[in-house]
Amino acid sequence: MRKKTTVPLKESCVDAAREVIAESGLEALSLREVARKLGVSHQAPYRHYPSRDHLLAAVMSKCFIDFRAHLEARQASDNPDQDLGELGRAYLSYARSHSLEYRLMFGTPWPAPAEHPDLVRNAVYAFDVLRGVLRRLGEHMPAAQIDQRALFIWSCMHGLSGIRAGDVMQHLAIDSAVAETASEQVLAMIGLALRPPE
Amino acid sequence: MRKKTTVPLKESCVDAAREVIAESGLEALSLREVARKLGVSHQAPYRHYPSRDHLLAAVMSKCFIDFRAHLEARQASDNPDQDLGELGRAYLSYARSHSLEYRLMFGTPWPAPAEHPDLVRNAVYAFDVLRGVLRRLGEHMPAAQIDQRALFIWSCMHGLSGIRAGDVMQHLAIDSAVAETASEQVLAMIGLALRPPE
DNA sequence: GCTATCTTGTTGACACTGTCAACAGCGAGG
DNA sequence: CCTCGCTGTTGACAGTGTCAACAAGATAGC
């Protein structure tokens, strides 16, 4: 039922869409379901989003904002090394507790990115958090090396998240102690890879 | 048009489905399109697959077989260290050249895994290739540590593949030299993380 | 050889989806 | 007052997955 409060339908659509995704999964998201949830006709959302993909892009954009906020709300630490660890933990915990939205952000083809500058901008903002921490970690490190390290760390985080979100891992008969401590183990491995030589 | 040769429709469906996926993407796959491609009625595939998801599972299963074959066909090397590198290169090249099928295997929720033991088995076989290489690399290493290393390396591979397959990376203004050499850089980082301490 | 049954494929229908087109109320500006 | 733009509605169309009823052809038992 449509809320009596004067919150614009445009924003309500995004919220309702996220509810549907959280309840019934990504593929179950349909414009008509959103409209039904808001108590409006099946065409009302079309006044604000020219297609299903445009609504999806708006949802993704908002997800990136939340994701970034979650990363920035990590446990504070003055030690840059430790700070990187906390950032990793924040990344992994978000991916775990919002696995459907995580897959939407990183595992779904973007609908016509050129048409959605907001989406791109918010995604870059999230990545910049990692860049920032690494910049503090390696004081006068060339930008290329920062990006290289960022890409490596991001790969580890994204890979572990993706593996855990999917159904593959549950069937691999992986040592249960390993599976449970995977986050810390991978973070430790990153620490090893980044430690200075010799 | 249905081939006159007596190849069973059941297998033709899987091949046709893979064609559709390769041509038009994952979400464009529909049972009716498959039937049309084979020149049969829209219900014919239902005689062999009780639902769209069952056909999808069959496709995924075959993809895992091909994936494993690609991994095993990697450049041979007696040096276990080098062999691990080659395995990584094979993984990354497969993910790059079959990005849609890769996403199907690892980025799509499995349809009722319990009902598809083949699918699970073939996925485990593929993972066992990595386990085997690591077992040769660390001769008398406990199984738990093997699994831990496998999970870490898999995370790196899967993460980099997923990032490159998605649309996110293209918009991050990453140093182009870094982007182009990402595969080797990440493999090198893995080597660093695995090297013995001190 | 004839019949019954199983396998494989066909046609037709239903509910659901995204999307287009035409229409309705309604507030702001001339 | 009257028009126009914004927002929302109703109705239609093609496409989808899936269920049900039917048809033809192979196969097994007698």
XYZ file of C-alpha atoms in Angstrom, chain A residues 16-30 33 37 100 103, chain B residues 109:
20
model
C 10.783 -1.456 -2.744
C 13.093 -3.019 -5.328
C 15.722 -3.640 -2.669
C 13.098 -5.262 -0.484
C 12.069 -7.575 -3.276
C 15.680 -8.492 -3.957
C 16.351 -9.176 -0.303
C 13.222 -11.305 0.022
C 13.057 -13.222 -3.206
C 16.374 -12.883 -4.924
C 17.694 -10.992 -7.873
C 15.932 -12.713 -10.740
C 12.565 -12.339 -9.015
C 12.767 -8.568 -9.327
C 10.106 -7.270 -11.663
C 6.127 -6.605 -8.375
C 4.275 -3.528 -3.406
C 22.440 -10.532 -3.025
C 26.226 -9.888 -6.504
C 23.073 -19.369 -8.134
